[in-house]
PDB file of C-alpha atoms and ligand atoms in Angstrom:
ATOM      1  CA  UNK A   1      54.292 174.479  38.452  1.00  0.00           C
ATOM      2  CA  UNK A   2      52.599 171.128  37.880  1.00  0.00           C
ATOM      3  CA  UNK A   3      49.602 171.109  40.202  1.00  0.00           C
ATOM      4  CA  UNK A   4      46.551 169.794  38.485  1.00  0.00           C
ATOM      5  CA  UNK A   5      43.425 171.916  38.275  1.00  0.00           C
ATOM      6  CA  UNK A   6      41.392 169.977  40.857  1.00  0.00           C
ATOM      7  CA  UNK A   7      44.160 170.340  43.433  1.00  0.00           C
ATOM      8  CA  UNK A   8      44.491 174.024  42.676  1.00  0.00           C
ATOM      9  CA  UNK A   9      40.754 174.609  43.060  1.00  0.00           C
ATOM     10  CA  UNK A  10      40.800 172.841  46.447  1.00  0.00           C
ATOM     11  CA  UNK A  11      43.835 174.815  47.578  1.00  0.00           C
ATOM     12  CA  UNK A  12      42.272 178.142  46.597  1.00  0.00           C
ATOM     13  CA  UNK A  13      39.045 177.222  48.376  1.00  0.00           C
ATOM     14  CA  UNK A  14      40.957 176.353  51.548  1.00  0.00           C
ATOM     15  CA  UNK A  15      42.960 179.597  51.360  1.00  0.00           C
ATOM     16  CA  UNK A  16      39.801 181.656  50.908  1.00  0.00           C
ATOM     17  CA  UNK A  17      38.160 179.948  53.890  1.00  0.00           C
ATOM     18  CA  UNK A  18      41.250 180.598  56.008  1.00  0.00           C
ATOM     19  CA  UNK A  19      40.762 184.340  55.455  1.00  0.00           C
ATOM     20  CA  UNK A  20      37.124 184.524  56.594  1.00  0.00           C
ATOM     21  CA  UNK A  21      38.022 186.197  59.900  1.00  0.00           C
ATOM     22  CA  UNK A  22      40.265 188.810  58.331  1.00  0.00           C
ATOM     23  CA  UNK A  23      37.733 191.009  56.486  1.00  0.00           C
ATOM     24  CA  UNK A  24      37.330 193.101  59.648  1.00  0.00           C
ATOM     25  CA  UNK A  25      41.008 194.057  59.620  1.00  0.00           C
ATOM     26  CA  UNK A  26      40.481 196.570  56.830  1.00  0.00           C
ATOM     27  CA  UNK A  27      38.042 199.286  55.809  1.00  0.00           C
ATOM     28  CA  UNK A  28      36.183 199.614  52.538  1.00  0.00           C
ATOM     29  CA  UNK A  29      37.225 202.757  50.600  1.00  0.00           C
ATOM     30  CA  UNK A  30      34.779 205.554  51.385  1.00  0.00           C
ATOM     31  CA  UNK A  31      36.476 208.602  49.843  1.00  0.00           C
ATOM     32  CA  UNK A  32      34.593 207.541  46.697  1.00  0.00           C
ATOM     33  CA  UNK A  33      31.110 207.203  48.294  1.00  0.00           C
ATOM     34  CA  UNK A  34      29.786 204.663  45.765  1.00  0.00           C
ATOM     35  CA  UNK A  35      32.548 202.224  46.776  1.00  0.00           C
ATOM     36  CA  UNK A  36      31.512 202.395  50.449  1.00  0.00           C
ATOM     37  CA  UNK A  37      28.275 200.573  49.585  1.00  0.00           C
ATOM     38  CA  UNK A  38      30.019 197.324  48.598  1.00  0.00           C
ATOM     39  CA  UNK A  39      29.490 194.266  50.839  1.00  0.00           C
ATOM     40  CA  UNK A  40      32.847 193.847  52.655  1.00  0.00           C
ATOM     41  CA  UNK A  41      32.406 190.072  52.964  1.00  0.00           C
ATOM     42  CA  UNK A  42      32.442 189.369  49.220  1.00  0.00           C
ATOM     43  CA  UNK A  43      35.663 187.701  48.087  1.00  0.00           C
ATOM     44  CA  UNK A  44      36.968 185.765  45.125  1.00  0.00           C
ATOM     45  CA  UNK A  45      40.092 184.355  43.540  1.00  0.00           C
ATOM     46  CA  UNK A  46      40.841 183.479  39.941  1.00  0.00           C
ATOM     47  CA  UNK A  47      44.026 181.973  38.561  1.00  0.00           C
ATOM     48  CA  UNK A  48      44.395 181.963  34.764  1.00  0.00           C
ATOM     49  CA  UNK A  49      47.260 180.042  33.192  1.00  0.00           C
ATOM     50  CA  UNK A  50      48.783 180.733  29.778  1.00  0.00           C
ATOM     51  CA  UNK A  51      48.058 177.103  28.833  1.00  0.00           C
ATOM     52  CA  UNK A  52      44.345 178.035  28.790  1.00  0.00           C
ATOM     53  CA  UNK A  53      43.230 176.700  32.172  1.00  0.00           C
ATOM     54  CA  UNK A  54      41.388 179.009  34.560  1.00  0.00           C
ATOM     55  CA  UNK A  55      40.372 178.165  38.115  1.00  0.00           C
ATOM     56  CA  UNK A  56      38.161 180.284  40.359  1.00  0.00           C
ATOM     57  CA  UNK A  57      36.618 180.196  43.834  1.00  0.00           C
ATOM     58  CA  UNK A  58      34.239 182.390  45.827  1.00  0.00           C
ATOM     59  CA  UNK A  59      32.845 185.476  44.047  1.00  0.00           C
ATOM     60  CA  UNK A  60      35.328 185.162  41.181  1.00  0.00           C
ATOM     61  CA  UNK A  61      32.731 185.833  38.473  1.00  0.00           C
ATOM     62  CA  UNK A  62      31.150 188.850  40.171  1.00  0.00           C
ATOM     63  CA  UNK A  63      32.144 192.216  38.641  1.00  0.00           C
ATOM     64  CA  UNK A  64      33.706 194.828  40.930  1.00  0.00           C
ATOM     65  CA  UNK A  65      35.180 198.288  40.400  1.00  0.00           C
ATOM     66  CA  UNK A  66      38.648 197.757  38.919  1.00  0.00           C
ATOM     67  CA  UNK A  67      39.855 201.248  39.984  1.00  0.00           C
ATOM     68  CA  UNK A  68      43.644 201.517  39.804  1.00  0.00           C
ATOM     69  CA  UNK A  69      44.034 198.127  38.114  1.00  0.00           C
ATOM     70  CA  UNK A  70      42.884 200.111  35.051  1.00  0.00           C
ATOM     71  CA  UNK A  71      46.232 201.935  35.204  1.00  0.00           C
ATOM     72  CA  UNK A  72      47.953 198.816  33.838  1.00  0.00           C
ATOM     73  CA  UNK A  73      45.758 198.749  30.734  1.00  0.00           C
ATOM     74  CA  UNK A  74      45.981 202.520  30.193  1.00  0.00           C
ATOM     75  CA  UNK A  75      49.762 202.337  30.434  1.00  0.00           C
ATOM     76  CA  UNK A  76      49.966 199.591  27.801  1.00  0.00           C
ATOM     77  CA  UNK A  77      47.748 201.633  25.459  1.00  0.00           C
ATOM     78  CA  UNK A  78      49.908 204.753  25.928  1.00  0.00           C
ATOM     79  CA  UNK A  79      53.164 202.829  25.411  1.00  0.00           C
ATOM     80  CA  UNK A  80      51.768 201.338  22.220  1.00  0.00           C
ATOM     81  CA  UNK A  81      50.590 204.743  21.016  1.00  0.00           C
ATOM     82  CA  UNK A  82      53.540 207.063  21.678  1.00  0.00           C
ATOM     83  CA  UNK A  83      56.461 204.700  22.355  1.00  0.00           C
ATOM     84  CA  UNK A  84      59.526 205.775  24.304  1.00  0.00           C
ATOM     85  CA  UNK A  85      58.585 209.472  24.333  1.00  0.00           C
ATOM     86  CA  UNK A  86      56.256 208.585  27.236  1.00  0.00           C
ATOM     87  CA  UNK A  87      59.305 208.216  29.481  1.00  0.00           C
ATOM     88  CA  UNK A  88      60.271 211.861  29.010  1.00  0.00           C
ATOM     89  CA  UNK A  89      57.073 212.820  30.830  1.00  0.00           C
ATOM     90  CA  UNK A  90      56.840 210.173  33.572  1.00  0.00           C
ATOM     91  CA  UNK A  91      59.534 208.319  35.523  1.00  0.00           C
ATOM     92  CA  UNK A  92      59.815 204.657  36.500  1.00  0.00           C
ATOM     93  CA  UNK A  93      60.821 204.989  40.146  1.00  0.00           C
ATOM     94  CA  UNK A  94      58.844 203.918  43.213  1.00  0.00           C
ATOM     95  CA  UNK A  95      57.357 206.904  45.005  1.00  0.00           C
ATOM     96  CA  UNK A  96      57.376 205.702  48.619  1.00  0.00           C
ATOM     97  CA  UNK A  97      54.319 207.934  49.022  1.00  0.00           C
ATOM     98  CA  UNK A  98      50.551 207.327  49.157  1.00  0.00           C
ATOM     99  CA  UNK A  99      48.986 206.736  45.733  1.00  0.00           C
ATOM    100  CA  UNK A 100      47.307 210.150  45.633  1.00  0.00           C
ATOM    101  CA  UNK A 101      50.112 212.221  47.177  1.00  0.00           C
ATOM    102  CA  UNK A 102      50.759 215.669  45.695  1.00  0.00           C
ATOM    103  CA  UNK A 103      53.915 216.713  47.610  1.00  0.00           C
ATOM    104  CA  UNK A 104      56.527 214.921  45.485  1.00  0.00           C
ATOM    105  CA  UNK A 105      54.977 216.237  42.264  1.00  0.00           C
ATOM    106  CA  UNK A 106      55.769 219.824  43.272  1.00  0.00           C
ATOM    107  CA  UNK A 107      59.381 219.003  44.202  1.00  0.00           C
ATOM    108  CA  UNK A 108      59.866 217.079  40.969  1.00  0.00           C
ATOM    109  CA  UNK A 109      58.455 219.776  38.687  1.00  0.00           C
ATOM    110  CA  UNK A 110      55.328 218.007  37.496  1.00  0.00           C
ATOM    111  CA  UNK A 111      57.044 214.763  36.413  1.00  0.00           C
ATOM    112  CA  UNK A 112      55.251 211.868  38.175  1.00  0.00           C
ATOM    113  CA  UNK A 113      57.445 209.244  39.835  1.00  0.00           C
ATOM    114  CA  UNK A 114      55.776 206.402  37.921  1.00  0.00           C
ATOM    115  CA  UNK A 115      52.706 205.706  35.766  1.00  0.00           C
ATOM    116  CA  UNK A 116      50.743 203.776  38.418  1.00  0.00           C
ATOM    117  CA  UNK A 117      50.399 206.426  41.129  1.00  0.00           C
ATOM    118  CA  UNK A 118      47.478 208.773  40.468  1.00  0.00           C
ATOM    119  CA  UNK A 119      49.651 211.581  39.049  1.00  0.00           C
ATOM    120  CA  UNK A 120      51.274 209.156  36.581  1.00  0.00           C
ATOM    121  CA  UNK A 121      47.955 207.633  35.573  1.00  0.00           C
ATOM    122  CA  UNK A 122      46.549 211.123  34.938  1.00  0.00           C
ATOM    123  CA  UNK A 123      49.571 211.818  32.728  1.00  0.00           C
ATOM    124  CA  UNK A 124      48.817 208.582  30.857  1.00  0.00           C
ATOM    125  CA  UNK A 125      45.160 209.668  30.625  1.00  0.00           C
ATOM    126  CA  UNK A 126      46.406 212.922  29.033  1.00  0.00           C
ATOM    127  CA  UNK A 127      48.333 210.896  26.431  1.00  0.00           C
ATOM    128  CA  UNK A 128      45.257 208.796  25.647  1.00  0.00           C
ATOM    129  CA  UNK A 129      42.913 211.813  25.556  1.00  0.00           C
ATOM    130  CA  UNK A 130      45.317 213.667  23.246  1.00  0.00           C
ATOM    131  CA  UNK A 131      46.103 210.751  20.903  1.00  0.00           C
ATOM    132  CA  UNK A 132      42.719 209.041  20.472  1.00  0.00           C
ATOM    133  CA  UNK A 133      39.726 210.851  18.984  1.00  0.00           C
ATOM    134  CA  UNK A 134      37.469 208.946  21.441  1.00  0.00           C
ATOM    135  CA  UNK A 135      39.801 207.726  24.188  1.00  0.00           C
ATOM    136  CA  UNK A 136      37.098 206.390  26.526  1.00  0.00           C
ATOM    137  CA  UNK A 137      35.640 204.231  23.755  1.00  0.00           C
ATOM    138  CA  UNK A 138      39.144 203.135  22.728  1.00  0.00           C
ATOM    139  CA  UNK A 139      39.839 202.105  26.328  1.00  0.00           C
ATOM    140  CA  UNK A 140      36.583 200.147  26.596  1.00  0.00           C
ATOM    141  CA  UNK A 141      37.178 198.506  23.257  1.00  0.00           C
ATOM    142  CA  UNK A 142      40.701 197.444  24.398  1.00  0.00           C
ATOM    143  CA  UNK A 143      39.217 195.962  27.589  1.00  0.00           C
ATOM    144  CA  UNK A 144      36.500 194.127  25.659  1.00  0.00           C
ATOM    145  CA  UNK A 145      39.032 192.645  23.257  1.00  0.00           C
ATOM    146  CA  UNK A 146      41.262 191.467  26.113  1.00  0.00           C
ATOM    147  CA  UNK A 147      38.351 190.105  28.155  1.00  0.00           C
ATOM    148  CA  UNK A 148      36.963 188.350  25.066  1.00  0.00           C
ATOM    149  CA  UNK A 149      33.480 189.762  25.647  1.00  0.00           C
ATOM    150  CA  UNK A 150      31.510 192.886  24.752  1.00  0.00           C
ATOM    151  CA  UNK A 151      29.904 192.750  28.214  1.00  0.00           C
ATOM    152  CA  UNK A 152      32.398 195.044  29.953  1.00  0.00           C
ATOM    153  CA  UNK A 153      30.823 198.247  31.253  1.00  0.00           C
ATOM    154  CA  UNK A 154      31.488 201.446  33.144  1.00  0.00           C
ATOM    155  CA  UNK A 155      29.596 201.653  36.458  1.00  0.00           C
ATOM    156  CA  UNK A 156      27.958 205.040  36.117  1.00  0.00           C
ATOM    157  CA  UNK A 157      27.299 205.375  39.881  1.00  0.00           C
ATOM    158  CA  UNK A 158      30.997 204.956  40.590  1.00  0.00           C
ATOM    159  CA  UNK A 159      31.885 207.336  37.739  1.00  0.00           C
ATOM    160  CA  UNK A 160      29.574 210.084  39.045  1.00  0.00           C
ATOM    161  CA  UNK A 161      30.802 209.519  42.582  1.00  0.00           C
ATOM    162  CA  UNK A 162      34.453 209.871  41.476  1.00  0.00           C
ATOM    163  CA  UNK A 163      33.658 212.944  39.412  1.00  0.00           C
ATOM    164  CA  UNK A 164      31.985 214.740  42.302  1.00  0.00           C
ATOM    165  CA  UNK A 165      34.761 213.793  44.765  1.00  0.00           C
ATOM    166  CA  UNK A 166      37.694 214.238  42.388  1.00  0.00           C
ATOM    167  CA  UNK A 167      39.297 217.436  43.685  1.00  0.00           C
ATOM    168  CA  UNK A 168      42.599 215.808  44.603  1.00  0.00           C
ATOM    169  CA  UNK A 169      42.977 214.239  41.166  1.00  0.00           C
ATOM    170  CA  UNK A 170      42.048 217.581  39.602  1.00  0.00           C
ATOM    171  CA  UNK A 171      44.732 219.248  41.731  1.00  0.00           C
ATOM    172  CA  UNK A 172      47.349 216.730  40.543  1.00  0.00           C
ATOM    173  CA  UNK A 173      46.380 217.332  36.908  1.00  0.00           C
ATOM    174  CA  UNK A 174      46.381 221.144  37.225  1.00  0.00           C
ATOM    175  CA  UNK A 175      49.757 221.068  38.995  1.00  0.00           C
ATOM    176  CA  UNK A 176      51.247 219.029  36.131  1.00  0.00           C
ATOM    177  CA  UNK A 177      49.658 221.417  33.625  1.00  0.00           C
ATOM    178  CA  UNK A 178      51.296 224.367  35.429  1.00  0.00           C
ATOM    179  CA  UNK A 179      54.665 222.705  34.741  1.00  0.00           C
ATOM    180  CA  UNK A 180      53.778 222.214  31.058  1.00  0.00           C
ATOM    181  CA  UNK A 181      53.537 218.411  31.351  1.00  0.00           C
ATOM    182  CA  UNK A 182      49.844 218.135  30.360  1.00  0.00           C
ATOM    183  CA  UNK A 183      48.439 218.827  26.891  1.00  0.00           C
ATOM    184  CA  UNK A 184      44.670 218.192  26.884  1.00  0.00           C
ATOM    185  CA  UNK A 185      41.981 220.034  28.849  1.00  0.00           C
ATOM    186  CA  UNK A 186      41.822 218.903  32.457  1.00  0.00           C
ATOM    187  CA  UNK A 187      38.051 218.086  32.498  1.00  0.00           C
ATOM    188  CA  UNK A 188      38.550 215.774  29.485  1.00  0.00           C
ATOM    189  CA  UNK A 189      41.498 214.051  31.171  1.00  0.00           C
ATOM    190  CA  UNK A 190      39.582 213.580  34.424  1.00  0.00           C
ATOM    191  CA  UNK A 191      36.591 212.234  32.529  1.00  0.00           C
ATOM    192  CA  UNK A 192      38.815 209.658  30.800  1.00  0.00           C
ATOM    193  CA  UNK A 193      40.604 208.728  34.037  1.00  0.00           C
ATOM    194  CA  UNK A 194      37.392 208.322  36.077  1.00  0.00           C
ATOM    195  CA  UNK A 195      35.835 206.304  33.242  1.00  0.00           C
ATOM    196  CA  UNK A 196      38.663 203.786  33.200  1.00  0.00           C
ATOM    197  CA  UNK A 197      38.684 203.542  37.027  1.00  0.00           C
ATOM    198  CA  UNK A 198      34.905 202.934  36.999  1.00  0.00           C
ATOM    199  CA  UNK A 199      35.014 199.889  34.735  1.00  0.00           C
ATOM    200  CA  UNK A 200      33.574 196.787  36.438  1.00  0.00           C
ATOM    201  CA  UNK A 201      35.154 193.385  35.834  1.00  0.00           C
ATOM    202  CA  UNK A 202      35.366 190.056  37.636  1.00  0.00           C
ATOM    203  CA  UNK A 203      38.485 188.300  38.942  1.00  0.00           C
ATOM    204  CA  UNK A 204      38.157 185.799  36.107  1.00  0.00           C
ATOM    205  CA  UNK A 205      37.926 188.510  33.426  1.00  0.00           C
ATOM    206  CA  UNK A 206      40.849 190.475  34.853  1.00  0.00           C
ATOM    207  CA  UNK A 207      43.096 187.422  35.195  1.00  0.00           C
ATOM    208  CA  UNK A 208      42.415 186.333  31.623  1.00  0.00           C
ATOM    209  CA  UNK A 209      42.747 189.864  30.232  1.00  0.00           C
ATOM    210  CA  UNK A 210      46.284 190.231  31.590  1.00  0.00           C
ATOM    211  CA  UNK A 211      47.680 186.924  30.359  1.00  0.00           C
ATOM    212  CA  UNK A 212      49.712 188.794  27.735  1.00  0.00           C
ATOM    213  CA  UNK A 213      51.902 190.247  30.513  1.00  0.00           C
ATOM    214  CA  UNK A 214      52.765 186.701  31.614  1.00  0.00           C
ATOM    215  CA  UNK A 215      53.504 185.716  28.008  1.00  0.00           C
ATOM    216  CA  UNK A 216      55.956 188.345  26.667  1.00  0.00           C
ATOM    217  CA  UNK A 217      53.190 190.585  25.302  1.00  0.00           C
ATOM    218  CA  UNK A 218      51.269 187.916  23.342  1.00  0.00           C
ATOM    219  CA  UNK A 219      47.713 186.907  24.297  1.00  0.00           C
ATOM    220  CA  UNK A 220      48.097 183.108  24.513  1.00  0.00           C
ATOM    221  CA  UNK A 221      44.418 182.549  23.684  1.00  0.00           C
ATOM    222  CA  UNK A 222      44.505 184.316  20.323  1.00  0.00           C
ATOM    223  CA  UNK A 223      48.253 184.694  19.607  1.00  0.00           C
ATOM    224  CA  UNK A 224      47.569 188.400  19.141  1.00  0.00           C
ATOM    225  CA  UNK A 225      50.491 190.710  19.970  1.00  0.00           C
ATOM    226  CA  UNK A 226      49.158 193.117  22.629  1.00  0.00           C
ATOM    227  CA  UNK A 227      52.511 194.800  23.289  1.00  0.00           C
ATOM    228  CA  UNK A 228      56.188 194.164  22.573  1.00  0.00           C
ATOM    229  CA  UNK A 229      58.162 191.753  24.810  1.00  0.00           C
ATOM    230  CA  UNK A 230      60.227 194.753  25.906  1.00  0.00           C
ATOM    231  CA  UNK A 231      57.128 196.677  27.007  1.00  0.00           C
ATOM    232  CA  UNK A 232      55.696 193.615  28.807  1.00  0.00           C
ATOM    233  CA  UNK A 233      59.001 193.437  30.695  1.00  0.00           C
ATOM    234  CA  UNK A 234      58.824 197.162  31.495  1.00  0.00           C
ATOM    235  CA  UNK A 235      55.241 197.006  32.759  1.00  0.00           C
ATOM    236  CA  UNK A 236      56.084 194.010  34.965  1.00  0.00           C
ATOM    237  CA  UNK A 237      59.145 195.863  36.301  1.00  0.00           C
ATOM    238  CA  UNK A 238      57.031 198.912  37.200  1.00  0.00           C
ATOM    239  CA  UNK A 239      54.402 196.706  38.849  1.00  0.00           C
ATOM    240  CA  UNK A 240      57.146 194.992  40.884  1.00  0.00           C
ATOM    241  CA  UNK A 241      58.570 198.255  42.187  1.00  0.00           C
ATOM    242  CA  UNK A 242      55.436 200.455  42.396  1.00  0.00           C
ATOM    243  CA  UNK A 243      52.206 198.490  41.806  1.00  0.00           C
ATOM    244  CA  UNK A 244      51.370 198.139  45.511  1.00  0.00           C
ATOM    245  CA  UNK A 245      52.234 201.806  46.241  1.00  0.00           C
ATOM    246  CA  UNK A 246      54.169 202.366  49.459  1.00  0.00           C
ATOM    247  CA  UNK A 247      53.726 198.690  50.356  1.00  0.00           C
ATOM    248  CA  UNK A 248      55.599 197.637  47.181  1.00  0.00           C
ATOM    249  CA  UNK A 249      58.869 196.932  48.999  1.00  0.00           C
ATOM    250  CA  UNK A 250      57.210 194.724  51.597  1.00  0.00           C
ATOM    251  CA  UNK A 251      55.169 192.988  48.875  1.00  0.00           C
ATOM    252  CA  UNK A 252      58.318 192.222  46.850  1.00  0.00           C
ATOM    253  CA  UNK A 253      60.044 191.056  50.027  1.00  0.00           C
ATOM    254  CA  UNK A 254      57.265 188.701  51.080  1.00  0.00           C
ATOM    255  CA  UNK A 255      55.538 187.726  47.789  1.00  0.00           C
ATOM    256  CA  UNK A 256      57.849 188.447  44.867  1.00  0.00           C
ATOM    257  CA  UNK A 257      55.408 189.073  41.994  1.00  0.00           C
ATOM    258  CA  UNK A 258      54.605 192.110  39.824  1.00  0.00           C
ATOM    259  CA  UNK A 259      51.192 193.229  41.089  1.00  0.00           C
ATOM    260  CA  UNK A 260      48.644 196.018  40.981  1.00  0.00           C
ATOM    261  CA  UNK A 261      45.935 196.866  43.467  1.00  0.00           C
ATOM    262  CA  UNK A 262      42.793 198.976  43.215  1.00  0.00           C
ATOM    263  CA  UNK A 263      40.720 200.632  45.943  1.00  0.00           C
ATOM    264  CA  UNK A 264      37.755 198.506  44.805  1.00  0.00           C
ATOM    265  CA  UNK A 265      39.616 195.674  46.592  1.00  0.00           C
ATOM    266  CA  UNK A 266      41.071 193.908  43.559  1.00  0.00           C
ATOM    267  CA  UNK A 267      44.680 192.794  43.159  1.00  0.00           C
ATOM    268  CA  UNK A 268      46.246 191.318  40.040  1.00  0.00           C
ATOM    269  CA  UNK A 269      49.593 189.547  40.196  1.00  0.00           C
ATOM    270  CA  UNK A 270      51.541 188.520  37.101  1.00  0.00           C
ATOM    271  CA  UNK A 271      53.491 185.246  37.121  1.00  0.00           C
ATOM    272  CA  UNK A 272      55.736 185.493  34.028  1.00  0.00           C
ATOM    273  CA  UNK A 273      55.729 182.268  32.036  1.00  0.00           C
ATOM    274  CA  UNK A 274      52.798 180.856  34.022  1.00  0.00           C
ATOM    275  CA  UNK A 275      49.741 183.107  34.259  1.00  0.00           C
ATOM    276  CA  UNK A 276      47.861 185.679  36.332  1.00  0.00           C
ATOM    277  CA  UNK A 277      46.326 185.642  39.827  1.00  0.00           C
ATOM    278  CA  UNK A 278      43.433 187.987  40.587  1.00  0.00           C
ATOM    279  CA  UNK A 279      41.911 188.350  44.058  1.00  0.00           C
ATOM    280  CA  UNK A 280      39.045 190.514  45.256  1.00  0.00           C
ATOM    281  CA  UNK A 281      38.067 191.494  48.803  1.00  0.00           C
ATOM    282  CA  UNK A 282      36.958 195.106  49.438  1.00  0.00           C
ATOM    283  CA  UNK A 283      38.377 195.997  52.905  1.00  0.00           C
ATOM    284  CA  UNK A 284      41.683 197.882  52.484  1.00  0.00           C
ATOM    285  CA  UNK A 285      44.776 198.425  54.607  1.00  0.00           C
ATOM    286  CA  UNK A 286      46.333 201.853  55.201  1.00  0.00           C
ATOM    287  CA  UNK A 287      48.160 201.688  51.846  1.00  0.00           C
ATOM    288  CA  UNK A 288      44.901 201.256  49.887  1.00  0.00           C
ATOM    289  CA  UNK A 289      45.597 197.548  49.200  1.00  0.00           C
ATOM    290  CA  UNK A 290      43.094 194.778  50.005  1.00  0.00           C
ATOM    291  CA  UNK A 291      43.959 193.163  53.362  1.00  0.00           C
ATOM    292  CA  UNK A 292      42.666 189.716  52.438  1.00  0.00           C
ATOM    293  CA  UNK A 293      43.915 190.085  48.851  1.00  0.00           C
ATOM    294  CA  UNK A 294      47.507 190.676  49.994  1.00  0.00           C
ATOM    295  CA  UNK A 295      47.240 187.649  52.313  1.00  0.00           C
ATOM    296  CA  UNK A 296      45.790 185.498  49.530  1.00  0.00           C
ATOM    297  CA  UNK A 297      48.327 186.434  46.851  1.00  0.00           C
ATOM    298  CA  UNK A 298      51.118 185.849  49.388  1.00  0.00           C
ATOM    299  CA  UNK A 299      49.712 182.441  50.325  1.00  0.00           C
ATOM    300  CA  UNK A 300      49.161 181.355  46.702  1.00  0.00           C
ATOM    301  CA  UNK A 301      52.670 182.459  45.696  1.00  0.00           C
ATOM    302  CA  UNK A 302      54.157 180.640  48.684  1.00  0.00           C
ATOM    303  CA  UNK A 303      52.103 177.474  48.238  1.00  0.00           C
ATOM    304  CA  UNK A 304      52.850 177.199  44.507  1.00  0.00           C
ATOM    305  CA  UNK A 305      56.422 178.539  44.616  1.00  0.00           C
ATOM    306  CA  UNK A 306      55.737 181.422  42.215  1.00  0.00           C
ATOM    307  CA  UNK A 307      58.089 184.204  43.351  1.00  0.00           C
ATOM    308  CA  UNK A 308      60.101 185.662  40.446  1.00  0.00           C
ATOM    309  CA  UNK A 309      63.084 186.005  42.778  1.00  0.00           C
ATOM    310  CA  UNK A 310      63.561 182.274  43.393  1.00  0.00           C
TER     311      UNK A 310
HETATM  312  O1  DON B 401      41.701 208.125  41.649  1.00  0.00           O
HETATM  313  C1  DON B 401      41.439 207.435  42.611  1.00  0.00           C
HETATM  314  O2  DON B 401      41.735 207.758  43.758  1.00  0.00           O
HETATM  315  C2  DON B 401      40.756 206.114  42.358  1.00  0.00           C
HETATM  316  N1  DON B 401      39.907 206.221  41.202  1.00  0.00           N
HETATM  317  C3  DON B 401      41.746 205.016  42.126  1.00  0.00           C
HETATM  318  C4  DON B 401      42.703 204.821  43.272  1.00  0.00           C
HETATM  319  C5  DON B 401      43.157 203.429  43.463  1.00  0.00           C
HETATM  320  O3  DON B 401      42.513 202.478  43.085  1.00  0.00           O
HETATM  321  C6  DON B 401      44.384 203.266  44.251  1.00  0.00           C
HETATM  322  N2  DON B 401      44.667 201.855  44.448  1.00  0.00           N
HETATM  323  N3  DON B 401      44.841 201.206  45.417  1.00  0.00           N
END
């Protein structure tokens, strides 16, 4: 891709403007009450390239609740910590089910389909809780290192809101424990999981933090190895097949990038060898993915020819 930065900024601005009428096509997540208070008309885009250039438009520097985008970071930490043994406890198949579904977990004896649905992320949270003496601090410290700033925080309102409306996640964790696939105490696991979901970050911070996945595991800004090339490949593969939940097939079909959504309205999309796109717009479609975000990532990928399947 050889667009210069000024052109890219103009293109992103035009794409964002073209979506102004589409906020009403989705609904802001309200099953976590604190998220329902977010202004549905806020929206931003950031594109970070591994050559060091970052472009942003709209509310790209405004922090929002990263929610399930945190599952990507938790997964990398767990892979680094326990290696291939992780894959004896969680699969790498798309679920074809809503992100918080419990049905499949019973049929499949407490082994989650993949690490980015809620059951899989709770399993990863168990690994982190069991293998770090202070897993929440370790998670925050990892995020701060990747974002290049200490100013990354947990939104305590969102955390409390998740904790008091977390019965479905608790049910997933207890079901896995009944099958012997969970080691730590469930309240500790839930506390870790809700903490990582409640981290607030901006599009710009998220895009820059994930550059290592576009660069074979190495952070291009510092040359620090964040994960092995093999694990970067594996995470991107899982994001391609499962990162957009039961819209992952359609997203691969129409966009063609590894991506992860969160019910805060964020989407990150990895462009291997180039960089990371992050969009934010809170109203969600029926799959829990941002309506405008899906449109924007699709339009950016199309406009710049970024699909990995070309
Ligand atoms: O556990 C939950 O339901 C939320 N904390 C995260 C869900 C989420 O972001 C799903 N993504 N689209």
